[in-house]
PDB file of C-alpha atoms in Angstrom:
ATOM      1  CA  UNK A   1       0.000   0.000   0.000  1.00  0.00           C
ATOM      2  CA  UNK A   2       1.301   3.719  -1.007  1.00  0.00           C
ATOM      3  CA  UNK A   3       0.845   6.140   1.618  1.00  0.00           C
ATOM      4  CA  UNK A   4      -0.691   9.289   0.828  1.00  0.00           C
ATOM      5  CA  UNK A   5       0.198  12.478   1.963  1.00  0.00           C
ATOM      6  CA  UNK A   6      -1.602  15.826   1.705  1.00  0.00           C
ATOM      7  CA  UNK A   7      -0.695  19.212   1.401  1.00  0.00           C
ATOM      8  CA  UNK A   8      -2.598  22.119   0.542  1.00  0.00           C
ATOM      9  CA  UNK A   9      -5.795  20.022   0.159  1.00  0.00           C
ATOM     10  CA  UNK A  10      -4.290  18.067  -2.304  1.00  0.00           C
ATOM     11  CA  UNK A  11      -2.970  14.247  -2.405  1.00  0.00           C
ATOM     12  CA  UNK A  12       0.457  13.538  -3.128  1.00  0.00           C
ATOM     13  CA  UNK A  13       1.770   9.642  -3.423  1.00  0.00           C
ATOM     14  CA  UNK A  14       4.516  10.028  -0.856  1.00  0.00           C
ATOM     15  CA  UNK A  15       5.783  12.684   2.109  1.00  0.00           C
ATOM     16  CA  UNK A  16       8.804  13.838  -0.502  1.00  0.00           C
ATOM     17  CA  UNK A  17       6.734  14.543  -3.275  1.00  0.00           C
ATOM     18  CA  UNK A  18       4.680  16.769  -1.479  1.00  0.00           C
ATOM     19  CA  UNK A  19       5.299  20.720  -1.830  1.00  0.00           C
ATOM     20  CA  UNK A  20       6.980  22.471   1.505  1.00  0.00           C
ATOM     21  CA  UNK A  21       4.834  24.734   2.611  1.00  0.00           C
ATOM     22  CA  UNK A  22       6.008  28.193   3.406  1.00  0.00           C
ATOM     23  CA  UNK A  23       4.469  31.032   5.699  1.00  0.00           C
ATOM     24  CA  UNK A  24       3.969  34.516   4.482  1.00  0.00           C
ATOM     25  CA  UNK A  25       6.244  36.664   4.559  1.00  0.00           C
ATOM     26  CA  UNK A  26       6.832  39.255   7.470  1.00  0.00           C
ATOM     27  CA  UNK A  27       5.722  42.469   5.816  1.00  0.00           C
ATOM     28  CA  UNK A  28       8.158  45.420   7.082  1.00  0.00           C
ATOM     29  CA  UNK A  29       6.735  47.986   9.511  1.00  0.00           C
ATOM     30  CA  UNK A  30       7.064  51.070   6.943  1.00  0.00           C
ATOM     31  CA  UNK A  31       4.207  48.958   4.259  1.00  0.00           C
ATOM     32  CA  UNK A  32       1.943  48.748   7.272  1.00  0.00           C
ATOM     33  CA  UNK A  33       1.188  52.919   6.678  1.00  0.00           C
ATOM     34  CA  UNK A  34      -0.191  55.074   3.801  1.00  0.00           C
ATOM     35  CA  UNK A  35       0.329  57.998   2.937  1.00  0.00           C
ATOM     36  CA  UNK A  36      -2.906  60.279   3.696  1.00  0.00           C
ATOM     37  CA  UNK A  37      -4.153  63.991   3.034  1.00  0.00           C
ATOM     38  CA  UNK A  38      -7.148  66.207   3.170  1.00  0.00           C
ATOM     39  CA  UNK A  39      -7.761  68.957   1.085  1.00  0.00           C
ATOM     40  CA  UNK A  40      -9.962  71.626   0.948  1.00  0.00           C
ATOM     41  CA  UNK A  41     -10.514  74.935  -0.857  1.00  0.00           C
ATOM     42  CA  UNK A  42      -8.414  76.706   1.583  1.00  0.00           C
ATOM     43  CA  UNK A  43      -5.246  74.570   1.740  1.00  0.00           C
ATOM     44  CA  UNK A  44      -4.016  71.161   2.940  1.00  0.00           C
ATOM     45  CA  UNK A  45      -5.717  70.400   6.386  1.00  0.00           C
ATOM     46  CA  UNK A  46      -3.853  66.716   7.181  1.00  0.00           C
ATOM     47  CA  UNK A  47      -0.780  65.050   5.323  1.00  0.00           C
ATOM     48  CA  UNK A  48       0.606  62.335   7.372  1.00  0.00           C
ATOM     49  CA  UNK A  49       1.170  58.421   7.833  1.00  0.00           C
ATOM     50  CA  UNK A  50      -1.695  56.420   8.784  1.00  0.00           C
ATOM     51  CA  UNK A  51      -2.402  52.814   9.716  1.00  0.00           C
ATOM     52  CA  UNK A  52      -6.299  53.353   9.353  1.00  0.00           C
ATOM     53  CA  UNK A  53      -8.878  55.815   8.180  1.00  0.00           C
ATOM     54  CA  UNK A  54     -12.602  55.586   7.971  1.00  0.00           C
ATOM     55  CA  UNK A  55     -14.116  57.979   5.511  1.00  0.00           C
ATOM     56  CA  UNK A  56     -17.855  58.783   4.898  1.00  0.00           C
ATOM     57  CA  UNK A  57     -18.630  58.061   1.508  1.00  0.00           C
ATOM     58  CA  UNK A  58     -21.837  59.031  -0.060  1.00  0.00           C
ATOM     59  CA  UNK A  59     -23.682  55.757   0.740  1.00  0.00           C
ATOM     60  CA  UNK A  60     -21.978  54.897   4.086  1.00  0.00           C
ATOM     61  CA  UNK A  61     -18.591  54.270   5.387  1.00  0.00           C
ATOM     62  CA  UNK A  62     -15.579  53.315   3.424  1.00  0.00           C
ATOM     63  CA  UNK A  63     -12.366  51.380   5.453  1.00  0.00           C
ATOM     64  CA  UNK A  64      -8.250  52.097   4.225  1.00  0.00           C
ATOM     65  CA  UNK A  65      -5.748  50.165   5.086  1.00  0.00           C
ATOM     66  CA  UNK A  66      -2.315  50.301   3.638  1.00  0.00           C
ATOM     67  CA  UNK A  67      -2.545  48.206  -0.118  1.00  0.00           C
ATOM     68  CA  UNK A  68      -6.238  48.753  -0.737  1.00  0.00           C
ATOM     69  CA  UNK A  69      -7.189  48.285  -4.157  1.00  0.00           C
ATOM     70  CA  UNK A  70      -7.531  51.297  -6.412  1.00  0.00           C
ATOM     71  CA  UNK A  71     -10.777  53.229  -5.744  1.00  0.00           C
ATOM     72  CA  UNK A  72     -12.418  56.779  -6.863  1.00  0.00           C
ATOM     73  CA  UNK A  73     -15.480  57.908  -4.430  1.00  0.00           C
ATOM     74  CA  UNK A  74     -17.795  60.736  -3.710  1.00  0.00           C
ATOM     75  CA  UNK A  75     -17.931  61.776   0.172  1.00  0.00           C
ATOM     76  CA  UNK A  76     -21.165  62.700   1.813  1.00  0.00           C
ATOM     77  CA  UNK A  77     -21.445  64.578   5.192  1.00  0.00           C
ATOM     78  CA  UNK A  78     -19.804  62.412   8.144  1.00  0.00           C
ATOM     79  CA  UNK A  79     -16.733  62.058  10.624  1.00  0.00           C
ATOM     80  CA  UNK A  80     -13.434  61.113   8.959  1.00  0.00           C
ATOM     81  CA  UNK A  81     -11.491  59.462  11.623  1.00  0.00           C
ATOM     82  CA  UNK A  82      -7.261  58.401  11.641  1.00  0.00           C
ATOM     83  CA  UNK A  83      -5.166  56.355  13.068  1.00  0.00           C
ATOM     84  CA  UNK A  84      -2.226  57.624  12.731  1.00  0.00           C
ATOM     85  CA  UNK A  85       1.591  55.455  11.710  1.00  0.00           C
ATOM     86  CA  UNK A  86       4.244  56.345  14.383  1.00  0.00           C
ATOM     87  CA  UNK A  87       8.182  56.365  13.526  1.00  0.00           C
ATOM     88  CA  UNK A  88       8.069  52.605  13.442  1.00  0.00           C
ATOM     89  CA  UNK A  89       5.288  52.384  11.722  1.00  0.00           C
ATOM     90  CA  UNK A  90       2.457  51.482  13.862  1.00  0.00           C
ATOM     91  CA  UNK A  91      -0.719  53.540  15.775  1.00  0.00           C
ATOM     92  CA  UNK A  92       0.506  56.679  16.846  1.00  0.00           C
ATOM     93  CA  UNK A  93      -2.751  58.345  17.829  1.00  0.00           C
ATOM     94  CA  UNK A  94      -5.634  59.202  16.736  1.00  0.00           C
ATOM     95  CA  UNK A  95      -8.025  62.281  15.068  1.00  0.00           C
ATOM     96  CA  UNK A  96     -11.216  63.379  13.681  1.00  0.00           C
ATOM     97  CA  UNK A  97     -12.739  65.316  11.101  1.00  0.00           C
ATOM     98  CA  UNK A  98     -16.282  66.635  10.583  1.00  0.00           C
ATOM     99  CA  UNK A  99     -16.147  66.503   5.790  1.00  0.00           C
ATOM    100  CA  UNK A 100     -18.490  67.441   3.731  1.00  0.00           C
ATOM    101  CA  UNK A 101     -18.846  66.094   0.516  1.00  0.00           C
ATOM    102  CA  UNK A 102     -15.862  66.144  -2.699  1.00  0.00           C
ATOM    103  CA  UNK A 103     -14.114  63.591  -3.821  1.00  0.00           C
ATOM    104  CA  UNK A 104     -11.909  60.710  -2.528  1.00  0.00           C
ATOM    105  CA  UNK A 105      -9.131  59.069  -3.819  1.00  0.00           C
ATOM    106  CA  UNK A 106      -6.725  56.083  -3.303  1.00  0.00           C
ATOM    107  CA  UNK A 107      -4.155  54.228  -4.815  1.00  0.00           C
ATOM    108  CA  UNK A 108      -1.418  52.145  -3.971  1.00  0.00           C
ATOM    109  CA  UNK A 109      -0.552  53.686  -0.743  1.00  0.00           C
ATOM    110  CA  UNK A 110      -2.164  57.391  -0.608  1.00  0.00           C
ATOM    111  CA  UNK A 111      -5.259  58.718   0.427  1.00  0.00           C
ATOM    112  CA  UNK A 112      -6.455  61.728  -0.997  1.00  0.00           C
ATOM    113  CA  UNK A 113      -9.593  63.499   0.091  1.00  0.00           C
ATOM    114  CA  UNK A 114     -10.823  66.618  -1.611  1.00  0.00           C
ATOM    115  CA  UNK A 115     -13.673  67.906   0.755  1.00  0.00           C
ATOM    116  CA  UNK A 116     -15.800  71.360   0.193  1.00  0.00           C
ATOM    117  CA  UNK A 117     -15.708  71.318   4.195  1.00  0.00           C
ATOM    118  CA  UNK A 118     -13.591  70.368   6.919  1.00  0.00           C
ATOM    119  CA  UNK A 119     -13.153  70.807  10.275  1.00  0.00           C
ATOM    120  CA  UNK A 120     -10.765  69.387  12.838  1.00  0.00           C
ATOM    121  CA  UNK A 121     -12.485  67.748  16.066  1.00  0.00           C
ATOM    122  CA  UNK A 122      -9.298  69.701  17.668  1.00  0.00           C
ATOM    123  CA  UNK A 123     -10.711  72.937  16.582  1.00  0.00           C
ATOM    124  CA  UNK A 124     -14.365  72.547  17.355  1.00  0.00           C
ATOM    125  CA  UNK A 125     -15.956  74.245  21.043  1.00  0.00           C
ATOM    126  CA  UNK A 126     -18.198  71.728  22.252  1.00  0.00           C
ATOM    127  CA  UNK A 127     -20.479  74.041  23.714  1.00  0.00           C
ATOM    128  CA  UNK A 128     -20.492  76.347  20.485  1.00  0.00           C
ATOM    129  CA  UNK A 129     -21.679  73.547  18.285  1.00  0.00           C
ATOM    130  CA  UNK A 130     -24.255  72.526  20.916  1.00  0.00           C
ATOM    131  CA  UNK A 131     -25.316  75.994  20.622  1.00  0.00           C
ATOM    132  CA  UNK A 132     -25.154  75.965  16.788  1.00  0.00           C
ATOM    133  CA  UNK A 133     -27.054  72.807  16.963  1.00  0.00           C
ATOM    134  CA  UNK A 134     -29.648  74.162  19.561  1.00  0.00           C
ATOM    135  CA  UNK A 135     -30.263  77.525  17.382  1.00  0.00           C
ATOM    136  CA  UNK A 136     -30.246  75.300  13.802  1.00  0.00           C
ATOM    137  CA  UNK A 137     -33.053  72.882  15.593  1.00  0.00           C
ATOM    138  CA  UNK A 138     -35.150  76.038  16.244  1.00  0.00           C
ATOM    139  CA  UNK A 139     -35.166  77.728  12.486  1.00  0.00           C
ATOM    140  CA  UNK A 140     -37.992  76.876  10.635  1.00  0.00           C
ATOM    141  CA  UNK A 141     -39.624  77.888   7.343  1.00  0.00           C
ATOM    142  CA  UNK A 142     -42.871  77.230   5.027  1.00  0.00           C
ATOM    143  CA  UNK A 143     -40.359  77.790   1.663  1.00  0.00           C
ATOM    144  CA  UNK A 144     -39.294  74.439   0.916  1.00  0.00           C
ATOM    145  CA  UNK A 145     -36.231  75.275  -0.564  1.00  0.00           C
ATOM    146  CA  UNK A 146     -35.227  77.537   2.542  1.00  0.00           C
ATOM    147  CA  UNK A 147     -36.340  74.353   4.767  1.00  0.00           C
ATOM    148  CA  UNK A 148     -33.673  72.077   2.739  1.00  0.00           C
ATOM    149  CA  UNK A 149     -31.058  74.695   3.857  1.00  0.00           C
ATOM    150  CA  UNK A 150     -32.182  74.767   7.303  1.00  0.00           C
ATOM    151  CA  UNK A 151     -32.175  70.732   7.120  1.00  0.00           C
ATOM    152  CA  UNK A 152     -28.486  70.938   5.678  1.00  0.00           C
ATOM    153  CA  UNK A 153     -27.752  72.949   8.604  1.00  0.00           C
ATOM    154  CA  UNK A 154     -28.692  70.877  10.966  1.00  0.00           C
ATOM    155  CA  UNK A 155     -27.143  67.789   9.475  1.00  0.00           C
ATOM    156  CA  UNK A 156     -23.508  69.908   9.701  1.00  0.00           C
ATOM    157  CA  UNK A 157     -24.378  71.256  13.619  1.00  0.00           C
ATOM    158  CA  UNK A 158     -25.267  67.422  14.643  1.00  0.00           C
ATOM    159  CA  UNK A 159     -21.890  66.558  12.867  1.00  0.00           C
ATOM    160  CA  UNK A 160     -19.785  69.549  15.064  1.00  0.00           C
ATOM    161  CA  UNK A 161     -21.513  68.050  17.905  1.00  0.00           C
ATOM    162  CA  UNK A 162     -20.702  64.320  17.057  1.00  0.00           C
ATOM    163  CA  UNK A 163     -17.511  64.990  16.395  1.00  0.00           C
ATOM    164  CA  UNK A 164     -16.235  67.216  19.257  1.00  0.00           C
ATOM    165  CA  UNK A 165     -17.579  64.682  21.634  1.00  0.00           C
ATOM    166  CA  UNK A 166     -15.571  61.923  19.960  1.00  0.00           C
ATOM    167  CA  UNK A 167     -12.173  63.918  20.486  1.00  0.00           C
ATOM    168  CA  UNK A 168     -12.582  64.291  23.865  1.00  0.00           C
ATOM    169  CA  UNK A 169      -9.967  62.681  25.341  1.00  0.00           C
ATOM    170  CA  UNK A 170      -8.311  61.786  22.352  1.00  0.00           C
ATOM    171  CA  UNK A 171      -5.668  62.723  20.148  1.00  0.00           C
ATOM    172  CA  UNK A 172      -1.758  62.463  19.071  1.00  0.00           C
TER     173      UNK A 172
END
């Protein structure tokens, strides 16, 4: 009787004819980052490393990590949040950023975000957006287009809001 041995889910006659099978290989700590910026009309807000962002796409959340496959996206109104590559590579903090619609961009290993609106978390008052919130909750209006505006505007107050209370306690 011939012994069979198996390897990779297949049958081979005999132990020697069988392949060796070999782990992955240990990827280096500087391909475990991208590359990431945000842009808006008035300048570059963020170009760093990162490990990890989460971006709000038009139709919900999109994930990076470093060697995604190619993609081109349309943002919608959400939080933008990064984990940030220290010098060796891995998390090095974290941040947060209220965007409002653009584009999005990634290949190989950068991130590009072009955003009409940004805001750091870092640079929002919590108690001015809850007021901005508190004020945009109270407009009202029988013009329906005036009423979409007033609906925009609370959309971006709830966002300050969100967002500031996320960075609490946060940050690089």
């Amino acid at each position: 009787l011939a012994r069979l041995s198996i390897a990779g889910g297949v049958r081979y006659p005999s132990p020697d004819k069988a392949p060796i099978l070999k782990p992955y290989p240990e990827v280096p700590l500087a391909d475990k980052s991208f590359q990431i910026r945000l842009v808006t009309p008035q300048g570059k807000l963020l170009d760093g490393r990162a490990i990890y962002a989460s971006v709000p796409a038009h139709d919900g959340l999109m994930g990076f990590l470093p060697g995604r496959a190619p993609v081109v996206f349309k943002l919608g109104l959400g939080e933008m949040r990064v984990t940030f590559a220290d010098e060796r590579g891995v998390g090095g903090g974290n941040r947060n950023y209220g965007i409002e619609g653009g584009l999005g961009h990634m290949t190989a290993d950068k991130l590009t975000v072009l955003t009409t609106r940004a805001v750091a978390g870092s640079d929002i008052v919590q108690e001015e957006a809850q007021k901005e919130l508190t004020a945009a909750q109270a407009s009202t209006s029988g013009n329906l287009a005036e009423m979409d505006q007033i609906t925009r505007q609370r959309d971006r107050a709830r966002l300050k809001v969100r967002v500031a209370q996320s960075g609490v306690g946060r940050g690089i």
